[in-house]
PDB file of C-alpha atoms in Angstrom:
ATOM      1  CA  ASP G   1     135.713  41.077  38.842  1.00 93.00           C
ATOM      2  CA  VAL G   2     135.507  37.371  38.154  1.00 95.00           C
ATOM      3  CA  GLN G   3     135.564  35.654  41.523  1.00 97.00           C
ATOM      4  CA  LEU G   4     135.007  32.360  43.295  1.00 98.00           C
ATOM      5  CA  VAL G   5     134.680  32.303  47.078  1.00 98.00           C
ATOM      6  CA  GLU G   6     134.601  29.022  48.984  1.00 98.00           C
ATOM      7  CA  SER G   7     133.198  28.497  52.450  1.00 97.00           C
ATOM      8  CA  GLY G   8     132.199  25.690  54.782  1.00 97.00           C
ATOM      9  CA  GLY G   9     135.530  24.148  55.681  1.00 97.00           C
ATOM     10  CA  GLY G  10     136.526  23.220  59.197  1.00 97.00           C
ATOM     11  CA  LEU G  11     137.530  20.462  61.575  1.00 98.00           C
ATOM     12  CA  VAL G  12     135.426  17.303  61.499  1.00 98.00           C
ATOM     13  CA  GLN G  13     135.798  13.867  63.070  1.00 97.00           C
ATOM     14  CA  PRO G  14     136.372  10.767  60.933  1.00 98.00           C
ATOM     15  CA  GLY G  15     133.059   9.515  59.628  1.00 98.00           C
ATOM     16  CA  GLY G  16     131.530  12.967  59.807  1.00 98.00           C
ATOM     17  CA  SER G  17     130.058  15.190  57.137  1.00 98.00           C
ATOM     18  CA  LEU G  18     130.686  18.654  55.765  1.00 98.00           C
ATOM     19  CA  ARG G  19     129.160  20.747  53.007  1.00 98.00           C
ATOM     20  CA  LEU G  20     131.352  23.130  51.057  1.00 98.00           C
ATOM     21  CA  SER G  21     129.952  26.062  49.115  1.00 98.00           C
ATOM     22  CA  CYS G  22     131.418  28.185  46.349  1.00 98.00           C
ATOM     23  CA  ALA G  23     129.880  31.520  45.382  1.00 98.00           C
ATOM     24  CA  ALA G  24     130.592  32.683  41.844  1.00 98.00           C
ATOM     25  CA  SER G  25     130.457  36.226  40.504  1.00 98.00           C
ATOM     26  CA  GLY G  26     131.593  38.192  37.489  1.00 97.00           C
ATOM     27  CA  PHE G  27     130.759  35.578  34.855  1.00 97.00           C
ATOM     28  CA  THR G  28     127.730  33.644  33.598  1.00 97.00           C
ATOM     29  CA  PHE G  29     127.946  30.744  36.013  1.00 98.00           C
ATOM     30  CA  SER G  30     125.330  28.638  34.237  1.00 98.00           C
ATOM     31  CA  ASN G  31     127.431  28.522  31.056  1.00 97.00           C
ATOM     32  CA  TYR G  32     130.359  26.591  32.511  1.00 97.00           C
ATOM     33  CA  TRP G  33     131.366  23.246  33.897  1.00 96.00           C
ATOM     34  CA  MET G  34     132.657  23.612  37.448  1.00 97.00           C
ATOM     35  CA  SER G  35     135.103  21.496  39.433  1.00 96.00           C
ATOM     36  CA  TRP G  36     136.390  20.883  42.920  1.00 97.00           C
ATOM     37  CA  VAL G  37     140.139  20.371  43.285  1.00 97.00           C
ATOM     38  CA  ARG G  38     141.902  19.592  46.548  1.00 98.00           C
ATOM     39  CA  GLN G  39     145.440  19.766  47.873  1.00 98.00           C
ATOM     40  CA  ALA G  40     146.556  17.820  50.916  1.00 97.00           C
ATOM     41  CA  PRO G  41     149.149  19.548  53.114  1.00 97.00           C
ATOM     42  CA  GLY G  42     152.512  19.557  51.339  1.00 96.00           C
ATOM     43  CA  LYS G  43     151.131  17.565  48.398  1.00 96.00           C
ATOM     44  CA  GLY G  44     150.096  18.218  44.809  1.00 96.00           C
ATOM     45  CA  LEU G  45     146.785  19.067  43.224  1.00 96.00           C
ATOM     46  CA  GLU G  46     144.073  16.423  42.975  1.00 96.00           C
ATOM     47  CA  TRP G  47     140.934  16.842  40.904  1.00 95.00           C
ATOM     48  CA  VAL G  48     137.929  15.682  42.927  1.00 96.00           C
ATOM     49  CA  ALA G  49     134.742  16.163  40.929  1.00 95.00           C
ATOM     50  CA  ASN G  50     133.087  18.196  38.220  1.00 95.00           C
ATOM     51  CA  ILE G  51     129.578  19.033  37.089  1.00 96.00           C
ATOM     52  CA  LYS G  52     128.089  20.035  33.766  1.00 96.00           C
ATOM     53  CA  GLU G  53     126.556  23.442  33.153  1.00 97.00           C
ATOM     54  CA  ASP G  54     123.008  22.268  33.846  1.00 96.00           C
ATOM     55  CA  GLY G  55     123.949  19.740  36.515  1.00 96.00           C
ATOM     56  CA  SER G  56     122.956  16.760  34.376  1.00 97.00           C
ATOM     57  CA  ASP G  57     126.418  15.126  34.336  1.00 95.00           C
ATOM     58  CA  LYS G  58     128.739  14.637  37.275  1.00 96.00           C
ATOM     59  CA  TYR G  59     132.094  12.881  37.557  1.00 94.00           C
ATOM     60  CA  TYR G  60     134.223  11.944  40.546  1.00 95.00           C
ATOM     61  CA  VAL G  61     137.710  10.681  41.336  1.00 94.00           C
ATOM     62  CA  ASP G  62     137.483   7.041  42.430  1.00 94.00           C
ATOM     63  CA  SER G  63     138.544   7.767  46.011  1.00 95.00           C
ATOM     64  CA  VAL G  64     135.431   9.864  46.738  1.00 97.00           C
ATOM     65  CA  LYS G  65     132.785   8.011  44.740  1.00 97.00           C
ATOM     66  CA  GLY G  66     129.809   7.130  46.909  1.00 97.00           C
ATOM     67  CA  ARG G  67     130.907   9.555  49.653  1.00 98.00           C
ATOM     68  CA  PHE G  68     130.980  12.979  47.983  1.00 98.00           C
ATOM     69  CA  THR G  69     128.248  14.651  45.940  1.00 98.00           C
ATOM     70  CA  ILE G  70     128.772  17.695  43.738  1.00 98.00           C
ATOM     71  CA  SER G  71     125.813  19.920  42.958  1.00 98.00           C
ATOM     72  CA  ARG G  72     125.032  23.419  41.791  1.00 98.00           C
ATOM     73  CA  ASP G  73     122.297  26.038  41.958  1.00 98.00           C
ATOM     74  CA  ASN G  74     122.518  28.216  38.879  1.00 98.00           C
ATOM     75  CA  ALA G  75     119.872  30.597  40.233  1.00 98.00           C
ATOM     76  CA  LYS G  76     122.174  31.314  43.186  1.00 98.00           C
ATOM     77  CA  ASN G  77     125.442  31.142  41.188  1.00 98.00           C
ATOM     78  CA  SER G  78     126.641  28.551  43.646  1.00 98.00           C
ATOM     79  CA  LEU G  79     128.541  25.275  43.596  1.00 98.00           C
ATOM     80  CA  TYR G  80     128.455  22.732  46.413  1.00 98.00           C
ATOM     81  CA  LEU G  81     130.319  19.675  47.620  1.00 98.00           C
ATOM     82  CA  GLN G  82     128.579  17.432  50.134  1.00 98.00           C
ATOM     83  CA  MET G  83     131.203  15.292  51.836  1.00 98.00           C
ATOM     84  CA  ASN G  84     130.091  12.287  53.890  1.00 98.00           C
ATOM     85  CA  SER G  85     131.981   9.488  55.629  1.00 98.00           C
ATOM     86  CA  LEU G  86     135.044  11.691  55.819  1.00 98.00           C
ATOM     87  CA  ARG G  87     138.445  10.107  56.291  1.00 98.00           C
ATOM     88  CA  ALA G  88     141.788  11.444  57.464  1.00 98.00           C
ATOM     89  CA  GLU G  89     143.045  11.285  53.885  1.00 97.00           C
ATOM     90  CA  ASP G  90     140.378  13.803  52.846  1.00 98.00           C
ATOM     91  CA  THR G  91     142.240  16.469  54.826  1.00 98.00           C
ATOM     92  CA  ALA G  92     143.120  19.172  52.311  1.00 98.00           C
ATOM     93  CA  VAL G  93     142.486  22.650  51.041  1.00 98.00           C
ATOM     94  CA  TYR G  94     139.501  22.429  48.721  1.00 98.00           C
ATOM     95  CA  TYR G  95     139.337  24.785  45.752  1.00 98.00           C
ATOM     96  CA  CYS G  96     136.441  25.381  43.444  1.00 98.00           C
ATOM     97  CA  ALA G  97     137.440  26.140  39.893  1.00 98.00           C
ATOM     98  CA  LYS G  98     135.786  27.279  36.706  1.00 97.00           C
ATOM     99  CA  ASP G  99     136.307  24.607  34.095  1.00 94.00           C
ATOM    100  CA  LEU G 100     136.944  25.466  30.454  1.00 92.00           C
ATOM    101  CA  GLY G 101     135.160  22.239  29.568  1.00 86.00           C
ATOM    102  CA  TYR G 102     138.081  19.898  29.205  1.00 89.00           C
ATOM    103  CA  LEU G 103     139.468  19.787  32.729  1.00 89.00           C
ATOM    104  CA  ALA G 104     141.388  23.047  32.405  1.00 93.00           C
ATOM    105  CA  PHE G 105     140.718  25.572  35.123  1.00 96.00           C
ATOM    106  CA  ASP G 106     140.967  29.288  34.436  1.00 96.00           C
ATOM    107  CA  ILE G 107     139.489  30.735  37.614  1.00 97.00           C
ATOM    108  CA  TRP G 108     140.183  29.446  41.131  1.00 98.00           C
ATOM    109  CA  GLY G 109     138.818  30.340  44.526  1.00 98.00           C
ATOM    110  CA  GLN G 110     141.051  31.039  47.489  1.00 97.00           C
ATOM    111  CA  GLY G 111     140.352  27.612  48.965  1.00 98.00           C
ATOM    112  CA  THR G 112     138.778  26.347  52.177  1.00 98.00           C
ATOM    113  CA  MET G 113     140.558  24.013  54.592  1.00 98.00           C
ATOM    114  CA  VAL G 114     139.016  20.715  55.615  1.00 98.00           C
ATOM    115  CA  ALA G 115     140.687  18.828  58.460  1.00 98.00           C
ATOM    116  CA  VAL G 116     139.497  15.341  59.385  1.00 98.00           C
ATOM    117  CA  SER G 117     140.789  14.321  62.781  1.00 96.00           C
ATOM    118  CA  SER G 118     139.621  12.956  66.101  1.00 94.00           C
TER     119      SER G 118
ATOM    120  CA  GLN B   1     144.672   6.218  31.530  1.00 46.00           C
ATOM    121  CA  SER B   2     147.731   7.034  33.566  1.00 50.00           C
ATOM    122  CA  ALA B   3     149.262   9.739  35.636  1.00 85.00           C
ATOM    123  CA  LEU B   4     151.241  12.637  34.165  1.00 94.00           C
ATOM    124  CA  THR B   5     154.942  12.622  35.055  1.00 96.00           C
ATOM    125  CA  GLN B   6     156.831  15.808  35.899  1.00 97.00           C
ATOM    126  CA  PRO B   7     160.361  16.231  37.272  1.00 97.00           C
ATOM    127  CA  PRO B   8     160.168  17.092  40.980  1.00 96.00           C
ATOM    128  CA  SER B   9     162.487  20.055  40.630  1.00 97.00           C
ATOM    129  CA  ALA B  10     164.002  22.466  38.146  1.00 97.00           C
ATOM    130  CA  SER B  11     166.195  25.492  38.529  1.00 96.00           C
ATOM    131  CA  GLY B  12     167.814  28.344  36.680  1.00 96.00           C
ATOM    132  CA  SER B  13     169.524  31.664  37.235  1.00 97.00           C
ATOM    133  CA  PRO B  14     167.830  35.002  36.643  1.00 97.00           C
ATOM    134  CA  GLY B  15     167.617  35.766  32.947  1.00 97.00           C
ATOM    135  CA  GLN B  16     168.066  32.157  31.902  1.00 97.00           C
ATOM    136  CA  SER B  17     165.466  29.860  30.379  1.00 97.00           C
ATOM    137  CA  VAL B  18     164.151  26.697  31.971  1.00 98.00           C
ATOM    138  CA  THR B  19     161.893  23.992  30.551  1.00 98.00           C
ATOM    139  CA  ILE B  20     159.642  21.701  32.574  1.00 98.00           C
ATOM    140  CA  SER B  21     158.366  18.516  30.996  1.00 98.00           C
ATOM    141  CA  CYS B  22     155.085  16.678  31.457  1.00 97.00           C
ATOM    142  CA  THR B  23     154.973  13.149  30.107  1.00 96.00           C
ATOM    143  CA  GLY B  24     151.709  11.359  29.538  1.00 94.00           C
ATOM    144  CA  THR B  25     150.608   8.689  27.120  1.00 93.00           C
ATOM    145  CA  SER B  26     149.104   8.361  23.678  1.00 92.00           C
ATOM    146  CA  SER B  27     145.676   8.312  25.383  1.00 91.00           C
ATOM    147  CA  ASP B  28     145.942  11.737  26.983  1.00 91.00           C
ATOM    148  CA  VAL B  29     148.730  14.196  26.091  1.00 93.00           C
ATOM    149  CA  GLY B  30     149.356  12.466  22.777  1.00 94.00           C
ATOM    150  CA  SER B  31     145.711  12.489  21.721  1.00 93.00           C
ATOM    151  CA  TYR B  32     144.447  15.909  22.747  1.00 94.00           C
ATOM    152  CA  ASN B  33     145.664  19.474  22.531  1.00 95.00           C
ATOM    153  CA  TYR B  34     144.207  20.085  25.982  1.00 95.00           C
ATOM    154  CA  VAL B  35     147.332  20.440  28.076  1.00 96.00           C
ATOM    155  CA  SER B  36     147.353  23.191  30.690  1.00 97.00           C
ATOM    156  CA  TRP B  37     149.978  24.558  33.065  1.00 98.00           C
ATOM    157  CA  TYR B  38     149.464  26.156  36.471  1.00 98.00           C
ATOM    158  CA  GLN B  39     151.704  28.213  38.721  1.00 98.00           C
ATOM    159  CA  GLN B  40     151.259  28.055  42.468  1.00 98.00           C
ATOM    160  CA  HIS B  41     153.080  30.171  45.029  1.00 98.00           C
ATOM    161  CA  PRO B  42     153.163  28.953  48.653  1.00 96.00           C
ATOM    162  CA  GLY B  43     149.852  29.440  50.397  1.00 96.00           C
ATOM    163  CA  LYS B  44     148.162  30.706  47.239  1.00 97.00           C
ATOM    164  CA  ALA B  45     145.644  29.279  44.809  1.00 98.00           C
ATOM    165  CA  PRO B  46     146.930  27.920  41.490  1.00 98.00           C
ATOM    166  CA  ARG B  47     146.979  30.258  38.499  1.00 98.00           C
ATOM    167  CA  LEU B  48     146.404  29.156  34.919  1.00 98.00           C
ATOM    168  CA  MET B  49     149.475  30.024  32.848  1.00 98.00           C
ATOM    169  CA  ILE B  50     148.983  28.016  29.647  1.00 97.00           C
ATOM    170  CA  TYR B  51     145.973  26.254  28.156  1.00 97.00           C
ATOM    171  CA  GLU B  52     145.405  24.218  25.007  1.00 97.00           C
ATOM    172  CA  VAL B  53     149.159  23.449  24.878  1.00 97.00           C
ATOM    173  CA  ASN B  54     150.399  26.930  23.978  1.00 97.00           C
ATOM    174  CA  LYS B  55     147.778  29.606  24.632  1.00 97.00           C
ATOM    175  CA  ARG B  56     148.320  32.239  27.310  1.00 97.00           C
ATOM    176  CA  PRO B  57     145.433  33.749  29.279  1.00 96.00           C
ATOM    177  CA  SER B  58     145.275  37.495  29.428  1.00 95.00           C
ATOM    178  CA  GLY B  59     147.809  38.877  31.892  1.00 96.00           C
ATOM    179  CA  VAL B  60     150.303  36.026  31.678  1.00 97.00           C
ATOM    180  CA  PRO B  61     153.732  37.302  30.574  1.00 96.00           C
ATOM    181  CA  ASP B  62     154.926  36.131  27.187  1.00 96.00           C
ATOM    182  CA  ARG B  63     158.008  34.756  28.939  1.00 97.00           C
ATOM    183  CA  PHE B  64     155.844  31.695  29.534  1.00 98.00           C
ATOM    184  CA  SER B  65     155.312  29.397  26.577  1.00 98.00           C
ATOM    185  CA  GLY B  66     154.027  25.891  26.030  1.00 98.00           C
ATOM    186  CA  SER B  67     154.616  23.177  23.469  1.00 97.00           C
ATOM    187  CA  LYS B  68     153.976  19.513  22.854  1.00 97.00           C
ATOM    188  CA  SER B  69     155.752  16.705  21.053  1.00 97.00           C
ATOM    189  CA  GLY B  70     154.166  13.299  21.008  1.00 96.00           C
ATOM    190  CA  ASN B  71     153.228  12.296  24.533  1.00 96.00           C
ATOM    191  CA  THR B  72     155.287  15.004  26.219  1.00 97.00           C
ATOM    192  CA  ALA B  73     154.271  18.593  26.840  1.00 98.00           C
ATOM    193  CA  SER B  74     156.654  21.294  27.974  1.00 98.00           C
ATOM    194  CA  LEU B  75     156.492  24.630  29.728  1.00 98.00           C
ATOM    195  CA  THR B  76     159.342  27.039  29.029  1.00 98.00           C
ATOM    196  CA  VAL B  77     160.011  30.071  31.176  1.00 98.00           C
ATOM    197  CA  SER B  78     162.353  32.505  29.472  1.00 97.00           C
ATOM    198  CA  GLY B  79     164.160  35.382  31.125  1.00 96.00           C
ATOM    199  CA  LEU B  80     163.706  33.894  34.579  1.00 97.00           C
ATOM    200  CA  GLN B  81     162.710  36.306  37.305  1.00 97.00           C
ATOM    201  CA  ALA B  82     162.687  35.867  41.066  1.00 97.00           C
ATOM    202  CA  GLU B  83     158.890  35.872  41.140  1.00 97.00           C
ATOM    203  CA  ASP B  84     158.805  32.830  38.844  1.00 97.00           C
ATOM    204  CA  GLU B  85     159.949  30.679  41.763  1.00 98.00           C
ATOM    205  CA  ALA B  86     156.902  28.519  42.453  1.00 98.00           C
ATOM    206  CA  ASP B  87     155.388  25.083  41.964  1.00 98.00           C
ATOM    207  CA  TYR B  88     154.199  24.273  38.458  1.00 98.00           C
ATOM    208  CA  TYR B  89     151.603  21.660  37.575  1.00 98.00           C
ATOM    209  CA  CYS B  90     150.540  20.317  34.214  1.00 97.00           C
ATOM    210  CA  SER B  91     147.162  18.840  33.447  1.00 96.00           C
ATOM    211  CA  SER B  92     145.691  17.048  30.483  1.00 94.00           C
ATOM    212  CA  TYR B  93     142.244  16.032  29.395  1.00 89.00           C
ATOM    213  CA  ALA B  94     141.774  12.261  29.734  1.00 84.00           C
ATOM    214  CA  ALA B  95     144.705  11.830  32.134  1.00 82.00           C
ATOM    215  CA  SER B  96     143.653   9.523  34.932  1.00 76.00           C
ATOM    216  CA  ARG B  97     144.676  11.844  37.713  1.00 78.00           C
ATOM    217  CA  VAL B  98     144.222  15.080  35.655  1.00 89.00           C
ATOM    218  CA  PHE B  99     147.258  16.769  37.215  1.00 94.00           C
ATOM    219  CA  GLY B 100     150.926  15.923  37.145  1.00 95.00           C
ATOM    220  CA  GLY B 101     152.813  15.607  40.390  1.00 95.00           C
ATOM    221  CA  GLY B 102     154.220  19.117  40.210  1.00 96.00           C
ATOM    222  CA  THR B 103     157.662  20.671  39.696  1.00 97.00           C
ATOM    223  CA  LYS B 104     159.286  23.050  42.139  1.00 98.00           C
ATOM    224  CA  LEU B 105     161.055  25.759  40.170  1.00 98.00           C
ATOM    225  CA  THR B 106     163.916  27.444  42.002  1.00 97.00           C
ATOM    226  CA  VAL B 107     165.458  30.684  40.786  1.00 96.00           C
ATOM    227  CA  LEU B 108     169.087  30.537  41.893  1.00 93.00           C
TER     228      LEU B 108
END
């Protein structure tokens, strides 16, 4: 089965850091762009970042530039999101998603919750 | 670049058809056939329902269809069923915020 499984979420204080992971299976991970998408409680979907198949290109939404870093390890079929200087407004469920290459997402993980609060 | 605009709500009775719009600009929806639609039930991950304006992934019922005219894309759900009640989001390549604000579809 094609599957994405996120992990690493939790409660963190403002200014803190967290690293999210996404384990992929059932497809050739190294052949696809991958994205992180988040959803604040009761709000809509927000694309956060994406990364090219080989990791050479990365793009971010303005609100996380300089604070978040997307990366991948194709040997481990894994996607990561390093989140630093976290703010209350980063509180959300974070989904990893397989990207068809033009910001369309055909496979989604179940999501991992990140709560930023003191 | 600009955000994609969706109506906050839509509704229909079982068996009826309902159409949800997604309005962008000539720089995103109007320029690319890369509009997608997602269904999201409460507490669940989004599910891709339509990609490249009008293509359905395997397993998506043919009651769901997509179209585009100018800067506006549309999702039509025909033969509404209770399980279609969900939030629906559009997305487009080159849109500044990628996703529209979402439409809550209620089956009356």
